[in-house]
mmCIF file of C-alpha atoms in Angstrom:
data_model
loop_
_atom_site.group_PDB
_atom_site.id
_atom_site.type_symbol
_atom_site.label_atom_id
_atom_site.label_comp_id
_atom_site.label_asym_id
_atom_site.label_seq_id
_atom_site.Cartn_x
_atom_site.Cartn_y
_atom_site.Cartn_z
ATOM 1 C CA UNK A 1 -6.893 7.557 1.566
ATOM 2 C CA UNK A 2 -5.779 4.934 -0.893
ATOM 3 C CA UNK A 3 -7.741 2.447 -2.952
ATOM 4 C CA UNK A 4 -7.503 0.278 -6.031
ATOM 5 C CA UNK A 5 -10.210 -0.736 -8.457
ATOM 6 C CA UNK A 6 -9.918 -3.795 -10.625
ATOM 7 C CA UNK A 7 -12.189 -3.798 -13.628
ATOM 8 C CA UNK A 8 -13.651 -7.204 -14.302
ATOM 9 C CA UNK A 9 -13.975 -9.863 -11.650
ATOM 10 C CA UNK A 10 -13.463 -12.569 -14.262
ATOM 11 C CA UNK A 11 -11.438 -12.478 -17.477
ATOM 12 C CA UNK A 12 -11.259 -15.384 -19.926
ATOM 13 C CA UNK A 13 -8.741 -15.567 -22.773
ATOM 14 C CA UNK A 14 -7.591 -18.238 -25.176
ATOM 15 C CA UNK A 15 -4.222 -19.875 -24.750
ATOM 16 C CA UNK A 16 -1.664 -17.791 -26.655
ATOM 17 C CA UNK A 17 -3.784 -14.633 -26.564
ATOM 18 C CA UNK A 18 -2.921 -11.330 -24.909
ATOM 19 C CA UNK A 19 -3.731 -11.033 -21.210
ATOM 20 C CA UNK A 20 -4.846 -7.608 -19.977
ATOM 21 C CA UNK A 21 -5.982 -7.145 -16.378
ATOM 22 C CA UNK A 22 -7.003 -3.615 -15.468
ATOM 23 C CA UNK A 23 -6.227 -1.732 -12.288
ATOM 24 C CA UNK A 24 -6.813 1.891 -11.374
ATOM 25 C CA UNK A 25 -5.573 3.393 -8.153
ATOM 26 C CA UNK A 26 -6.346 6.368 -5.981
ATOM 27 C CA UNK A 27 -3.705 7.822 -3.733
ATOM 28 C CA UNK A 28 -3.022 11.186 -2.176
ATOM 29 C CA UNK A 29 0.686 10.406 -1.951
ATOM 30 C CA UNK A 30 3.060 8.764 -4.425
ATOM 31 C CA UNK A 31 2.110 5.109 -4.242
ATOM 32 C CA UNK A 32 3.901 1.840 -4.353
ATOM 33 C CA UNK A 33 1.868 -0.537 -6.498
ATOM 34 C CA UNK A 34 1.891 -4.314 -6.644
ATOM 35 C CA UNK A 35 0.374 -7.198 -8.513
ATOM 36 C CA UNK A 36 -0.010 -10.430 -6.567
ATOM 37 C CA UNK A 37 -1.134 -13.791 -7.924
ATOM 38 C CA UNK A 38 -2.936 -16.520 -6.019
ATOM 39 C CA UNK A 39 -3.014 -19.997 -7.505
ATOM 40 C CA UNK A 40 -5.775 -22.352 -6.336
ATOM 41 C CA UNK A 41 -5.372 -23.300 -2.670
ATOM 42 C CA UNK A 42 -2.104 -21.400 -2.378
ATOM 43 C CA UNK A 43 -0.963 -18.184 -0.747
ATOM 44 C CA UNK A 44 -0.253 -14.862 -2.402
ATOM 45 C CA UNK A 45 2.846 -14.515 -4.550
ATOM 46 C CA UNK A 46 4.309 -11.229 -5.723
ATOM 47 C CA UNK A 47 4.279 -10.870 -9.509
ATOM 48 C CA UNK A 48 5.795 -7.421 -9.768
ATOM 49 C CA UNK A 49 6.013 -4.046 -8.042
ATOM 50 C CA UNK A 50 6.237 -0.379 -8.990
ATOM 51 C CA UNK A 51 8.392 1.763 -6.742
ATOM 52 C CA UNK A 52 8.929 4.857 -8.935
ATOM 53 C CA UNK A 53 12.228 3.667 -10.393
ATOM 54 C CA UNK A 54 10.736 2.878 -13.821
ATOM 55 C CA UNK A 55 7.229 3.154 -15.194
ATOM 56 C CA UNK A 56 7.376 -0.159 -17.076
ATOM 57 C CA UNK A 57 7.862 -2.970 -14.642
ATOM 58 C CA UNK A 58 8.689 -6.526 -15.593
ATOM 59 C CA UNK A 59 7.745 -9.374 -13.319
ATOM 60 C CA UNK A 60 7.863 -13.120 -13.146
ATOM 61 C CA UNK A 61 6.317 -15.519 -15.660
ATOM 62 C CA UNK A 62 6.420 -12.991 -18.504
ATOM 63 C CA UNK A 63 4.069 -10.470 -16.908
ATOM 64 C CA UNK A 64 4.623 -6.731 -16.987
ATOM 65 C CA UNK A 65 2.756 -3.620 -15.916
ATOM 66 C CA UNK A 66 2.985 0.028 -16.821
ATOM 67 C CA UNK A 67 2.466 2.842 -14.326
ATOM 68 C CA UNK A 68 0.571 5.722 -15.934
ATOM 69 C CA UNK A 69 0.201 8.609 -13.534
ATOM 70 C CA UNK A 70 -1.988 10.638 -15.916
ATOM 71 C CA UNK A 71 -4.468 7.762 -16.051
ATOM 72 C CA UNK A 72 -3.898 6.564 -12.459
ATOM 73 C CA UNK A 73 -3.568 3.087 -13.910
ATOM 74 C CA UNK A 74 -1.328 0.074 -13.411
ATOM 75 C CA UNK A 75 -2.633 -2.521 -15.847
ATOM 76 C CA UNK A 76 -1.086 -5.991 -15.987
ATOM 77 C CA UNK A 77 -0.271 -7.579 -19.332
ATOM 78 C CA UNK A 78 1.246 -10.704 -20.796
ATOM 79 C CA UNK A 79 1.687 -11.119 -24.552
ATOM 80 C CA UNK A 80 0.780 -14.802 -24.720
ATOM 81 C CA UNK A 81 -1.342 -16.617 -22.162
ATOM 82 C CA UNK A 82 -0.433 -20.055 -20.909
ATOM 83 C CA UNK A 83 -2.711 -22.552 -19.232
ATOM 84 C CA UNK A 84 -0.626 -22.256 -16.078
ATOM 85 C CA UNK A 85 -1.564 -18.556 -15.793
ATOM 86 C CA UNK A 86 -5.057 -19.481 -14.603
ATOM 87 C CA UNK A 87 -5.287 -17.926 -11.145
ATOM 88 C CA UNK A 88 -6.660 -14.968 -9.217
ATOM 89 C CA UNK A 89 -4.772 -11.700 -9.593
ATOM 90 C CA UNK A 90 -4.803 -8.857 -7.106
ATOM 91 C CA UNK A 91 -3.697 -5.302 -7.657
ATOM 92 C CA UNK A 92 -2.575 -3.574 -4.478
ATOM 93 C CA UNK A 93 -1.317 -0.214 -3.218
ATOM 94 C CA UNK A 94 0.571 1.085 -0.246
ATOM 95 C CA UNK A 95 1.778 4.586 0.556
ATOM 96 C CA UNK A 96 5.269 5.101 -0.733
ATOM 97 C CA UNK A 97 6.263 7.272 2.176
ATOM 98 C CA UNK A 98 5.879 4.565 4.767
ATOM 99 C CA UNK A 99 8.223 1.635 5.035
ATOM 100 C CA UNK A 100 5.788 -0.453 7.047
ATOM 101 C CA UNK A 101 2.103 -0.169 6.424
ATOM 102 C CA UNK A 102 -0.860 -2.190 5.382
ATOM 103 C CA UNK A 103 -1.467 -3.154 1.780
ATOM 104 C CA UNK A 104 -4.785 -2.178 0.263
ATOM 105 C CA UNK A 105 -5.945 -4.854 -2.168
ATOM 106 C CA UNK A 106 -8.327 -4.673 -5.059
ATOM 107 C CA UNK A 107 -11.197 -7.102 -5.256
ATOM 108 C CA UNK A 108 -9.303 -9.454 -7.530
ATOM 109 C CA UNK A 109 -9.675 -10.712 -11.095
ATOM 110 C CA UNK A 110 -10.003 -14.395 -11.813
ATOM 111 C CA UNK A 111 -8.182 -15.279 -15.030
ATOM 112 C CA UNK A 112 -9.327 -18.334 -16.968
ATOM 113 C CA UNK A 113 -7.461 -19.714 -19.962
ATOM 114 C CA UNK A 114 -9.357 -21.499 -22.748
ATOM 115 C CA UNK A 115 -7.509 -24.274 -24.593
ATOM 116 C CA UNK B 1 11.993 -22.045 7.646
ATOM 117 C CA UNK B 2 12.395 -20.293 4.354
ATOM 118 C CA UNK B 3 8.918 -18.783 4.225
ATOM 119 C CA UNK B 4 6.052 -17.630 6.390
ATOM 120 C CA UNK B 5 4.277 -20.563 7.969
ATOM 121 C CA UNK B 6 0.809 -20.700 9.468
ATOM 122 C CA UNK B 7 -0.982 -23.262 11.548
ATOM 123 C CA UNK B 8 -3.338 -24.936 11.443
ATOM 124 C CA UNK B 9 -3.913 -25.004 7.706
ATOM 125 C CA UNK B 10 -7.582 -25.765 8.285
ATOM 126 C CA UNK B 11 -9.752 -25.235 11.335
ATOM 127 C CA UNK B 12 -13.382 -26.189 11.742
ATOM 128 C CA UNK B 13 -15.103 -24.966 14.866
ATOM 129 C CA UNK B 14 -18.552 -24.556 16.288
ATOM 130 C CA UNK B 15 -20.206 -21.209 16.668
ATOM 131 C CA UNK B 16 -19.372 -19.670 20.021
ATOM 132 C CA UNK B 17 -16.016 -21.395 20.460
ATOM 133 C CA UNK B 18 -12.691 -19.578 20.672
ATOM 134 C CA UNK B 19 -9.934 -20.222 18.134
ATOM 135 C CA UNK B 20 -6.238 -19.404 17.929
ATOM 136 C CA UNK B 21 -4.374 -19.028 14.677
ATOM 137 C CA UNK B 22 -0.602 -19.017 14.589
ATOM 138 C CA UNK B 23 1.883 -17.315 12.300
ATOM 139 C CA UNK B 24 5.635 -17.870 12.112
ATOM 140 C CA UNK B 25 7.219 -15.077 10.064
ATOM 141 C CA UNK B 26 10.371 -15.296 8.028
ATOM 142 C CA UNK B 27 13.337 -15.277 10.375
ATOM 143 C CA UNK B 28 14.582 -11.755 10.968
ATOM 144 C CA UNK B 29 11.479 -10.010 9.662
ATOM 145 C CA UNK B 30 10.472 -7.329 12.125
ATOM 146 C CA UNK B 31 7.036 -6.520 10.751
ATOM 147 C CA UNK B 32 4.129 -8.956 10.700
ATOM 148 C CA UNK B 33 0.686 -8.472 9.179
ATOM 149 C CA UNK B 34 -2.663 -10.259 9.408
ATOM 150 C CA UNK B 35 -5.218 -10.167 6.600
ATOM 151 C CA UNK B 36 -8.538 -11.897 6.068
ATOM 152 C CA UNK B 37 -9.809 -13.212 2.752
ATOM 153 C CA UNK B 38 -13.492 -13.924 2.474
ATOM 154 C CA UNK B 39 -15.935 -14.293 -0.406
ATOM 155 C CA UNK B 40 -17.949 -11.228 0.311
ATOM 156 C CA UNK B 41 -15.189 -8.882 1.468
ATOM 157 C CA UNK B 42 -12.098 -9.772 -0.548
ATOM 158 C CA UNK B 43 -8.714 -9.253 1.096
ATOM 159 C CA UNK B 44 -8.923 -7.111 4.214
ATOM 160 C CA UNK B 45 -6.182 -5.846 6.479
ATOM 161 C CA UNK B 46 -6.646 -6.711 10.141
ATOM 162 C CA UNK B 47 -3.582 -5.672 12.145
ATOM 163 C CA UNK B 48 0.154 -5.260 11.861
ATOM 164 C CA UNK B 49 3.029 -5.541 14.299
ATOM 165 C CA UNK B 50 6.367 -3.807 14.347
ATOM 166 C CA UNK B 51 8.336 -5.846 16.806
ATOM 167 C CA UNK B 52 5.903 -6.736 19.579
ATOM 168 C CA UNK B 53 3.768 -3.621 19.331
ATOM 169 C CA UNK B 54 0.806 -3.053 17.033
ATOM 170 C CA UNK B 55 0.875 0.469 15.536
ATOM 171 C CA UNK B 56 -2.163 -0.241 13.373
ATOM 172 C CA UNK B 57 -5.012 -2.467 14.465
ATOM 173 C CA UNK B 58 -7.651 -0.550 12.582
ATOM 174 C CA UNK B 59 -8.853 -3.556 10.615
ATOM 175 C CA UNK B 60 -9.898 -5.767 13.518
ATOM 176 C CA UNK B 61 -13.654 -6.159 12.926
ATOM 177 C CA UNK B 62 -14.760 -6.384 16.553
ATOM 178 C CA UNK B 63 -13.510 -6.761 20.097
ATOM 179 C CA UNK B 64 -13.827 -10.526 19.687
ATOM 180 C CA UNK B 65 -10.624 -10.330 17.628
ATOM 181 C CA UNK B 66 -7.242 -9.866 19.256
ATOM 182 C CA UNK B 67 -3.641 -10.580 18.355
ATOM 183 C CA UNK B 68 -0.327 -10.658 20.072
ATOM 184 C CA UNK B 69 3.262 -11.124 19.117
ATOM 185 C CA UNK B 70 5.978 -12.288 21.442
ATOM 186 C CA UNK B 71 9.730 -12.151 21.120
ATOM 187 C CA UNK B 72 9.389 -10.227 17.890
ATOM 188 C CA UNK B 73 8.607 -13.470 16.131
ATOM 189 C CA UNK B 74 5.528 -15.702 16.415
ATOM 190 C CA UNK B 75 2.103 -14.105 16.374
ATOM 191 C CA UNK B 76 -1.242 -15.480 17.471
ATOM 192 C CA UNK B 77 -4.601 -14.216 16.231
ATOM 193 C CA UNK B 78 -7.410 -15.097 18.626
ATOM 194 C CA UNK B 79 -11.084 -15.002 17.780
ATOM 195 C CA UNK B 80 -13.440 -15.341 20.733
ATOM 196 C CA UNK B 81 -17.031 -16.560 20.533
ATOM 197 C CA UNK B 82 -16.708 -17.294 16.821
ATOM 198 C CA UNK B 83 -19.566 -16.448 14.502
ATOM 199 C CA UNK B 84 -20.365 -17.857 11.081
ATOM 200 C CA UNK B 85 -19.325 -14.589 9.439
ATOM 201 C CA UNK B 86 -15.815 -15.196 10.787
ATOM 202 C CA UNK B 87 -15.410 -18.025 8.273
ATOM 203 C CA UNK B 88 -12.599 -17.001 5.961
ATOM 204 C CA UNK B 89 -8.966 -17.619 5.090
ATOM 205 C CA UNK B 90 -6.677 -15.785 7.470
ATOM 206 C CA UNK B 91 -3.391 -14.772 5.877
ATOM 207 C CA UNK B 92 -0.211 -13.717 7.582
ATOM 208 C CA UNK B 93 2.631 -11.778 5.972
ATOM 209 C CA UNK B 94 5.972 -10.434 7.093
ATOM 210 C CA UNK B 95 8.715 -8.107 5.934
ATOM 211 C CA UNK B 96 11.635 -6.043 7.090
ATOM 212 C CA UNK B 97 10.785 -2.408 6.541
ATOM 213 C CA UNK B 98 13.975 -0.667 5.617
ATOM 214 C CA UNK B 99 15.338 1.469 2.852
ATOM 215 C CA UNK B 100 14.843 -0.369 -0.395
ATOM 216 C CA UNK B 101 12.300 -2.891 0.824
ATOM 217 C CA UNK B 102 9.433 -0.966 -0.793
ATOM 218 C CA UNK B 103 7.045 -2.617 1.606
ATOM 219 C CA UNK B 104 6.966 -5.937 -0.253
ATOM 220 C CA UNK B 105 5.247 -8.396 2.025
ATOM 221 C CA UNK B 106 5.756 -12.155 1.972
ATOM 222 C CA UNK B 107 2.627 -14.182 2.568
ATOM 223 C CA UNK B 108 2.007 -17.486 4.252
ATOM 224 C CA UNK B 109 -0.375 -20.155 2.871
ATOM 225 C CA UNK B 110 -3.194 -19.112 5.185
ATOM 226 C CA UNK B 111 -5.486 -20.779 7.692
ATOM 227 C CA UNK B 112 -8.931 -21.666 6.421
ATOM 228 C CA UNK B 113 -11.421 -21.169 9.251
ATOM 229 C CA UNK B 114 -14.897 -22.639 9.008
ATOM 230 C CA UNK B 115 -17.425 -21.819 11.692
ATOM 231 C CA UNK B 116 -20.387 -24.184 11.744
#
């Protein structure tokens, strides 16, 4: 069985500060891992994905995530927060062996940016 | 269209009524997925289609929920005898599972269902 746990349902940072959103996964098979972002009243947009090609993954809008197998983590970071980063972020996992299967989402972390 | 589209964008219904939610996947995408996003439950998988068949419908919460897909394209999610706990945003996604796709799914904007 697979699952993801996002630590912190709400994170607030100042504009220009480091953003760190935490995600830990559980998987009995090598996973594919994703971060999705959902802006207010919009659908889900893929930020980045880990597919075993490289442990440090760079995504859109300056975000990146590092896959750490020893820690079963896939934390999302951005060096300098911008007001436009305010949104809900979802970590997600799917079995890497299957080309078509459901995505298991974490509970989400709402990111607020203070001026 | 360029992306996944869903209709209606908003639906308000009375308890006990049936509703139909529609999803138009990205052209050429063979797989289609339904998820539900609600305050108490987060993002939950409901069902997925490969072509017109549904290999995994394990997430459908009750027999009041059903879905079909015709022509390998449009899908309809039907909820019979709606209950207030069915209120949620219903999201549709699609992709083309193939070597290199890594199961990235493309999401539509969702249908917000409110059951009064």
